Tab-separated table of C-alpha atoms and ligand atoms in Angstrom:
chain	number	residue	atom	x	y	z
A	14	MET	CA	5.078	-25.435	3.868
A	15	ASP	CA	1.753	-26.753	4.403
A	16	LEU	CA	-0.580	-24.939	1.953
A	17	SER	CA	-3.714	-26.091	3.916
A	18	GLU	CA	-2.874	-23.403	6.559
A	19	LEU	CA	-3.364	-20.957	3.697
A	20	VAL	CA	-6.688	-22.539	2.850
A	21	ARG	CA	-7.640	-21.941	6.539
A	22	PHE	CA	-6.635	-18.215	6.497
A	23	VAL	CA	-8.881	-17.702	3.593
A	24	VAL	CA	-11.653	-19.546	4.981
A	25	GLU	CA	-11.454	-17.475	8.255
A	26	GLY	CA	-10.935	-14.324	6.292
A	27	ASP	CA	-7.681	-13.635	8.031
A	28	ALA	CA	-6.057	-11.263	5.459
A	29	ASP	CA	-3.073	-10.552	7.487
A	30	ASN	CA	-2.004	-14.127	7.843
A	31	ALA	CA	-3.014	-14.905	4.376
A	32	GLU	CA	-0.680	-12.177	3.299
A	33	SER	CA	2.352	-13.141	5.425
A	34	PHE	CA	1.973	-16.831	4.617
A	35	THR	CA	1.923	-16.067	0.972
A	36	LEU	CA	5.130	-14.006	1.233
A	37	GLU	CA	6.915	-16.793	3.288
A	38	ALA	CA	5.679	-19.430	0.695
A	39	LEU	CA	7.194	-17.297	-2.068
A	40	ALA	CA	10.374	-16.876	-0.093
A	41	GLN	CA	10.544	-20.622	0.172
A	42	GLY	CA	10.348	-20.971	-3.657
A	43	ILE	CA	6.729	-22.386	-3.867
A	44	PRO	CA	5.372	-21.319	-7.387
A	45	ALA	CA	2.758	-18.669	-7.454
A	46	GLU	CA	0.475	-21.014	-9.376
A	47	ASP	CA	0.579	-23.649	-6.725
A	48	ILE	CA	-0.159	-21.000	-3.971
A	49	VAL	CA	-3.366	-19.907	-6.041
A	50	ASN	CA	-4.410	-23.541	-6.934
A	51	THR	CA	-3.675	-25.330	-3.765
A	52	GLY	CA	-4.207	-22.661	-1.256
A	53	LEU	CA	-6.335	-19.727	-2.277
A	54	ILE	CA	-8.989	-21.347	-4.519
A	55	PRO	CA	-9.633	-24.317	-2.358
A	56	GLY	CA	-10.232	-21.812	0.363
A	57	MET	CA	-12.848	-20.036	-1.541
A	58	ASP	CA	-14.469	-23.260	-2.472
A	59	ILE	CA	-14.981	-24.138	1.321
A	60	VAL	CA	-16.342	-20.548	1.674
A	61	GLY	CA	-18.860	-21.204	-0.965
A	62	GLU	CA	-19.898	-24.514	0.682
A	63	LYS	CA	-20.320	-22.822	4.006
A	64	PHE	CA	-22.420	-20.174	2.394
A	65	THR	CA	-24.734	-22.934	0.776
A	66	SER	CA	-25.099	-24.592	4.320
A	67	ARG	CA	-25.936	-21.213	5.859
A	68	GLU	CA	-22.989	-21.240	8.153
A	69	TYR	CA	-21.501	-18.185	6.249
A	70	PHE	CA	-23.400	-15.167	4.962
A	71	MET	CA	-22.449	-12.302	2.757
A	72	PRO	CA	-19.995	-10.519	5.282
A	73	GLU	CA	-17.965	-13.681	5.798
A	74	MET	CA	-17.753	-14.179	1.974
A	75	LEU	CA	-16.608	-10.683	1.572
A	76	VAL	CA	-13.932	-10.942	4.323
A	77	SER	CA	-12.600	-14.098	2.692
A	78	ALA	CA	-12.531	-12.454	-0.718
A	79	ARG	CA	-10.463	-9.704	0.768
A	80	ALA	CA	-8.030	-12.151	2.348
A	81	MET	CA	-7.597	-13.751	-1.067
A	82	LYS	CA	-7.226	-10.400	-2.722
A	83	ARG	CA	-4.491	-9.365	-0.449
A	84	ALA	CA	-2.576	-12.501	-1.015
A	85	MET	CA	-3.020	-12.008	-4.760
A	86	GLU	CA	-1.405	-8.696	-4.734
A	87	HIS	CA	1.827	-10.426	-3.990
A	88	LEU	CA	1.387	-13.131	-6.595
A	89	ARG	CA	0.324	-10.804	-9.478
A	90	PRO	CA	3.878	-9.522	-10.427
A	91	LEU	CA	4.722	-13.282	-10.760
A	92	LEU	CA	1.763	-14.375	-12.692
A	93	VAL	CA	2.130	-11.534	-15.245
A	94	GLN	CA	5.803	-11.951	-15.674
A	95	SER	CA	6.307	-12.514	-19.479
A	96	ASP	CA	8.903	-12.512	-22.074
A	97	GLY	CA	8.192	-8.889	-22.898
A	98	LYS	CA	6.822	-9.549	-26.493
A	99	THR	CA	3.702	-7.616	-27.174
A	100	GLY	CA	1.046	-10.189	-28.115
A	101	PRO	CA	-2.536	-9.998	-28.937
A	102	THR	CA	-4.918	-7.810	-26.931
A	103	ALA	CA	-7.579	-9.282	-24.733
A	104	VAL	CA	-10.586	-7.616	-22.885
A	105	CYS	CA	-11.494	-9.358	-19.672
A	106	GLY	CA	-14.534	-8.557	-17.246
A	107	THR	CA	-17.672	-10.023	-15.570
A	108	VAL	CA	-21.013	-9.689	-17.263
A	109	THR	CA	-23.834	-7.389	-16.048
A	110	GLY	CA	-24.953	-7.836	-12.572
A	111	ASP	CA	-21.946	-10.066	-11.527
A	112	LEU	CA	-19.606	-8.893	-8.898
A	113	HIS	CA	-17.351	-11.979	-8.756
A	114	ASP	CA	-14.332	-10.563	-10.140
A	115	ILE	CA	-11.617	-12.676	-8.519
A	116	GLY	CA	-11.471	-15.479	-11.199
A	117	ILE	CA	-11.601	-13.202	-14.119
A	118	SER	CA	-8.726	-11.107	-12.759
A	119	LEU	CA	-6.645	-14.264	-12.471
A	120	VAL	CA	-7.509	-15.020	-16.094
A	121	GLY	CA	-6.270	-11.561	-16.984
A	122	MET	CA	-3.115	-11.949	-15.029
A	123	MET	CA	-2.353	-15.330	-16.685
A	124	LEU	CA	-2.978	-13.945	-20.112
A	125	GLU	CA	-0.496	-11.086	-19.250
A	126	GLY	CA	1.893	-13.736	-18.123
A	127	ALA	CA	1.538	-15.337	-21.517
A	128	GLY	CA	2.377	-12.186	-23.331
A	129	PHE	CA	-0.949	-10.630	-23.980
A	130	GLU	CA	-1.853	-7.012	-23.665
A	131	VAL	CA	-4.766	-7.080	-21.190
A	132	ILE	CA	-7.638	-4.558	-20.759
A	133	TYR	CA	-9.161	-5.360	-17.367
A	134	LEU	CA	-12.683	-3.890	-17.233
A	135	GLY	CA	-13.500	-5.429	-13.734
A	136	PRO	CA	-16.941	-6.405	-12.730
A	137	ASP	CA	-20.386	-5.544	-13.958
A	138	ASN	CA	-20.119	-4.729	-17.778
A	139	THR	CA	-22.736	-4.446	-20.308
A	140	ALA	CA	-22.433	-6.054	-23.759
A	141	ASP	CA	-21.808	-2.734	-25.323
A	142	GLN	CA	-19.143	-1.784	-22.750
A	143	PHE	CA	-17.330	-4.902	-23.571
A	144	LEU	CA	-17.516	-4.359	-27.406
A	145	ASP	CA	-16.753	-0.738	-27.237
A	146	ALA	CA	-13.563	-1.659	-25.289
A	147	MET	CA	-12.841	-4.334	-27.967
A	148	GLU	CA	-13.171	-1.814	-30.817
A	149	LYS	CA	-11.346	0.978	-29.073
A	150	GLU	CA	-8.300	-1.208	-28.173
A	151	ASN	CA	-8.293	-3.192	-31.465
A	152	ALA	CA	-8.575	-6.352	-29.393
A	153	GLN	CA	-8.723	-9.898	-30.728
A	154	VAL	CA	-9.910	-11.807	-27.536
A	155	LEU	CA	-12.845	-11.188	-25.263
A	156	CYS	CA	-12.991	-13.213	-21.957
A	157	ILE	CA	-16.082	-12.939	-19.962
A	158	SER	CA	-17.033	-14.398	-16.635
A	159	ALA	CA	-20.109	-15.143	-14.611
A	160	LEU	CA	-20.403	-16.902	-11.226
A	161	LEU	CA	-24.173	-16.646	-10.765
A	162	THR	CA	-26.785	-18.838	-12.368
A	163	THR	CA	-28.805	-15.618	-12.779
A	164	THR	CA	-26.056	-13.771	-14.661
A	165	ILE	CA	-24.797	-16.375	-17.135
A	166	LYS	CA	-27.620	-15.547	-19.504
A	167	ASN	CA	-25.896	-12.228	-19.993
A	168	MET	CA	-23.107	-13.829	-21.891
A	169	LYS	CA	-25.353	-14.996	-24.508
A	170	GLY	CA	-26.359	-11.223	-24.737
A	171	VAL	CA	-22.823	-10.273	-25.356
A	172	VAL	CA	-22.427	-12.783	-28.296
A	173	GLU	CA	-25.841	-11.677	-29.768
A	174	ARG	CA	-24.824	-8.028	-29.497
A	175	ALA	CA	-21.488	-8.650	-31.336
A	176	LYS	CA	-23.530	-10.170	-33.998
A	177	GLU	CA	-25.972	-7.259	-34.116
A	178	ARG	CA	-22.915	-4.804	-34.360
A	179	LYS	CA	-21.533	-7.008	-37.132
A	180	ILE	CA	-18.201	-7.579	-35.472
A	181	ARG	CA	-18.730	-11.210	-34.133
A	182	ASN	CA	-16.400	-12.626	-36.720
A	183	GLN	CA	-13.592	-10.071	-35.876
A	184	MET	CA	-13.078	-11.559	-32.300
A	185	LYS	CA	-12.972	-14.767	-30.343
A	186	ILE	CA	-15.267	-14.770	-27.267
A	187	TYR	CA	-14.395	-17.036	-24.283
A	188	VAL	CA	-16.398	-17.693	-21.269
A	189	GLY	CA	-15.913	-19.066	-17.913
A	190	GLY	CA	-17.048	-19.148	-14.264
A	191	ALA	CA	-18.433	-21.858	-11.908
A	192	PRO	CA	-21.979	-22.230	-13.465
A	193	VAL	CA	-20.704	-22.259	-17.149
A	194	THR	CA	-20.370	-25.632	-18.962
A	195	GLU	CA	-19.042	-26.853	-22.287
A	196	LYS	CA	-22.593	-27.347	-23.556
A	197	PHE	CA	-23.636	-23.871	-22.485
A	198	ALA	CA	-20.501	-22.436	-24.186
A	199	LYS	CA	-21.520	-24.074	-27.351
A	200	ASP	CA	-25.176	-23.297	-27.123
A	201	ILE	CA	-24.538	-19.572	-26.885
A	202	GLU	CA	-22.084	-19.791	-29.733
A	203	SER	CA	-19.017	-18.626	-27.796
A	204	ASP	CA	-15.608	-19.765	-29.038
A	205	GLY	CA	-14.731	-21.689	-25.989
A	206	TYR	CA	-14.853	-22.603	-22.317
A	207	ARG	CA	-12.390	-23.967	-19.871
A	208	PRO	CA	-13.026	-24.518	-16.013
A	209	ASP	CA	-9.961	-22.725	-14.836
A	210	ALA	CA	-7.667	-19.922	-15.845
A	211	GLY	CA	-4.617	-22.051	-16.795
A	212	GLN	CA	-6.536	-24.358	-19.203
A	213	GLY	CA	-8.276	-21.138	-20.486
A	214	VAL	CA	-5.121	-19.423	-21.420
A	215	LYS	CA	-3.768	-22.641	-23.099
A	216	MET	CA	-6.896	-22.840	-25.086
A	217	ILE	CA	-6.796	-19.273	-26.296
A	218	LYS	CA	-3.100	-19.410	-27.173
A	219	GLU	CA	-3.784	-22.612	-29.321
A	220	ASP	CA	-6.867	-21.084	-30.827
A	221	LEU	CA	-5.021	-17.897	-31.733
A	222	SER	CA	-2.099	-19.736	-33.290
A	223	LEU	CA	-4.408	-21.865	-35.359
A	224	SER	CA	-6.420	-18.925	-36.698
A	225	GLY	CA	-3.230	-16.919	-37.399
A	226	GLN	CA	-4.211	-13.989	-35.176
A	227	ILE	CA	-5.426	-12.235	-38.383
A	228	ASN	CA	-8.654	-10.723	-39.422
A	229	PHE	CA	-9.534	-9.265	-36.186
A	230	ILE	CA	-10.960	-5.629	-35.400
A	231	LYS	CA	-8.808	-3.206	-37.127
A	232	THR	CA	-11.025	-0.075	-37.671
A	233	ASN	CA	-13.232	2.011	-35.403
A	234	HIS	CA	-16.533	0.277	-36.330
A	235	SER	CA	-19.505	2.332	-35.251
A	236	ALA	CA	-21.993	0.628	-33.118
A	237	VAL	CA	-25.501	-0.242	-34.256
A	238	GLN	CA	-27.683	1.062	-31.368
B	10	LIG	C1	-16.148	-14.536	-2.932
B	10	LIG	C2	-17.640	-14.673	-3.279
B	10	LIG	C3	-18.380	-13.614	-3.274
B	10	LIG	C4	-17.845	-12.106	-3.132
B	10	LIG	C5	-17.261	-11.793	-4.417
B	10	LIG	C6	-16.041	-10.740	-4.195
B	10	LIG	C7	-15.353	-10.507	-5.488
B	10	LIG	N1	-14.771	-9.409	-5.603
B	10	LIG	O1	-15.161	-11.326	-6.377
B	10	LIG	C8	-19.224	-11.337	-2.607
B	10	LIG	C9	-19.315	-11.339	-1.237
B	10	LIG	C10	-19.339	-10.081	-3.166
B	10	LIG	C11	-20.291	-12.320	-3.276
B	10	LIG	C12	-21.620	-11.941	-3.372
B	10	LIG	C13	-22.549	-12.681	-3.951
B	10	LIG	N2	-22.525	-14.066	-4.049
B	10	LIG	CO1	-20.769	-15.038	-4.044
B	10	LIG	N3	-19.500	-16.231	-3.901
B	10	LIG	C14	-18.086	-15.936	-3.573
B	10	LIG	C15	-17.424	-17.344	-3.596
B	10	LIG	C16	-17.354	-17.755	-2.102
B	10	LIG	C17	-16.086	-17.488	-4.127
B	10	LIG	C18	-15.956	-16.902	-5.561
B	10	LIG	C19	-14.389	-16.898	-5.961
B	10	LIG	O2	-13.807	-15.808	-5.984
B	10	LIG	N4	-13.814	-18.095	-6.334
B	10	LIG	C20	-12.396	-18.091	-6.613
B	10	LIG	C21	-12.183	-17.771	-8.038
B	10	LIG	C22	-10.697	-17.852	-8.431
B	10	LIG	O3	-12.839	-18.813	-8.782
B	10	LIG	P1	-13.741	-18.536	-10.242
B	10	LIG	O4	-14.461	-17.214	-10.075
B	10	LIG	O5	-14.668	-19.685	-10.350
B	10	LIG	O6	-12.765	-18.467	-11.482
B	10	LIG	C23	-12.034	-19.529	-11.777
B	10	LIG	C24	-12.657	-20.340	-12.931
B	10	LIG	O7	-14.158	-20.371	-12.881
B	10	LIG	C25	-12.204	-19.796	-14.229
B	10	LIG	N5	-12.826	-18.648	-14.762
B	10	LIG	C26	-13.618	-17.732	-14.260
B	10	LIG	N6	-13.849	-16.683	-15.224
B	10	LIG	C27	-13.374	-17.243	-16.449
B	10	LIG	C28	-13.501	-16.666	-17.790
B	10	LIG	C29	-12.752	-17.356	-18.817
B	10	LIG	C30	-12.918	-16.869	-20.148
B	10	LIG	C31	-12.279	-18.730	-18.541
B	10	LIG	C32	-11.509	-19.332	-19.579
B	10	LIG	C33	-11.992	-19.181	-17.240
B	10	LIG	C34	-12.700	-18.432	-16.191
B	10	LIG	O8	-10.829	-19.410	-13.935
B	10	LIG	C35	-10.772	-19.048	-12.483
B	10	LIG	C36	-9.459	-19.375	-11.877
B	10	LIG	O9	-9.016	-20.619	-12.202
B	10	LIG	C37	-18.427	-18.261	-4.371
B	10	LIG	C38	-18.300	-19.760	-3.949
B	10	LIG	C39	-17.430	-20.491	-5.063
B	10	LIG	N7	-16.769	-21.562	-4.729
B	10	LIG	O10	-17.297	-20.158	-6.221
B	10	LIG	C40	-19.708	-17.696	-4.030
B	10	LIG	C41	-20.996	-17.875	-5.035
B	10	LIG	C42	-20.500	-17.589	-6.400
B	10	LIG	N8	-21.853	-16.573	-4.577
B	10	LIG	C43	-22.965	-16.939	-4.652
B	10	LIG	C44	-24.100	-15.972	-4.379
B	10	LIG	C45	-25.427	-16.535	-4.215
B	10	LIG	C46	-23.740	-14.650	-4.066
B	10	LIG	C47	-24.726	-13.537	-3.826
B	10	LIG	C48	-26.079	-13.683	-4.653
B	10	LIG	C49	-25.089	-13.592	-2.293
B	10	LIG	C50	-26.232	-12.523	-1.890
B	10	LIG	N9	-27.261	-13.244	-1.276
B	10	LIG	O11	-26.306	-11.405	-2.209
B	10	LIG	C51	-23.963	-12.243	-4.048
B	10	LIG	C52	-24.164	-11.722	-5.600
B	10	LIG	C53	-23.303	-10.451	-5.851
B	10	LIG	C54	-23.396	-10.090	-7.243
B	10	LIG	N10	-24.255	-9.361	-7.751
B	10	LIG	O12	-22.452	-10.666	-8.097
B	10	LIG	C55	-23.349	-18.281	-4.922
B	10	LIG	C56	-23.772	-18.442	-6.405
B	10	LIG	C57	-24.947	-19.454	-6.536
B	10	LIG	C58	-25.507	-19.610	-7.910
B	10	LIG	N11	-25.625	-20.886	-8.335
B	10	LIG	O13	-25.793	-18.641	-8.585
B	10	LIG	C59	-21.906	-18.928	-4.688
B	10	LIG	C60	-21.474	-20.246	-5.664
B	10	LIG	C61	-21.876	-19.494	-3.207
B	10	LIG	C62	-22.865	-20.615	-2.899
B	10	LIG	N12	-22.277	-21.820	-2.727
B	10	LIG	O14	-24.009	-20.490	-2.910
B	10	LIG	N13	-19.849	-13.587	-3.505
């Protein structure tokens, strides 16, 4: 099957065809990861380019996002299939002001697939919302995402707030999203960055096995307001 057709369906915001193509591709044995990486994501990249060149506006971006999400519903069960072992817990979401939740939901799915317990907070979370969830769930890993140059600064706020609440050393904080760079991730003192969900999950797994998954949040630490 030619996945460039799926690219076109996403670009055109044709959710019905994106969905039926995805089902057909799965039936033909094309791996879910390939459908995401070769069909859906390149489609969204073209949508972004069209937005930049003012050929597309918000409504077009939105219908394309819906088409991608419709296809993702069928890929989710495959991406989250794991060996059933209960692994570490990860909290995932986008930072304050950022509604772009497709990428971070993919990160969450792939973490689940790697055996993590995932608490998915969705879009637009304050630092305290993230950190409250980390404490409530005794989570070890925090994955935060931002797609806007105006919202990536809120990632620094999450790291700083974890320090203020004196829980920074009890968790790993990973960052991602199109405007994020390796340098930015270092500057804000996060634990790491990767440009895509697959590489991100690999990094997190390697990191946790190196640090032995010990010493993370274990008590209900009260927040310093
Ligand atoms: C779809 C979309 C929207 C949808 C979002 C729907 C949704 N529910 O997500 C809607 C229509 C709501 C939207 C709104 C806006 N958008 Co918009 N949007 C996009 C678009 C086309 C695709 C984003 C996407 O889903 N990509 C596919 C996913 C899978 O990729 P991803 O998020 O990058 O995630 C991957 C990696 O980055 C990584 N990753 C992501 N997070 C993390 C976290 C960790 C820890 C790790 C390890 C990895 C990781 O893994 C993912 C998978 O491999 C992009 C263009 C683009 N190419 O990115 C513009 C884009 C991001 N949007 C843009 C803009 C300007 C806006 C608006 C401000 C427009 C407006 N005038 O109002 C608003 C802002 C709304 C808000 N407050 O957030 C600009 C941002 C420019 C900038 N430099 O800041 C872009 C780049 C378009 C452009 N070319 O100008 N948008």
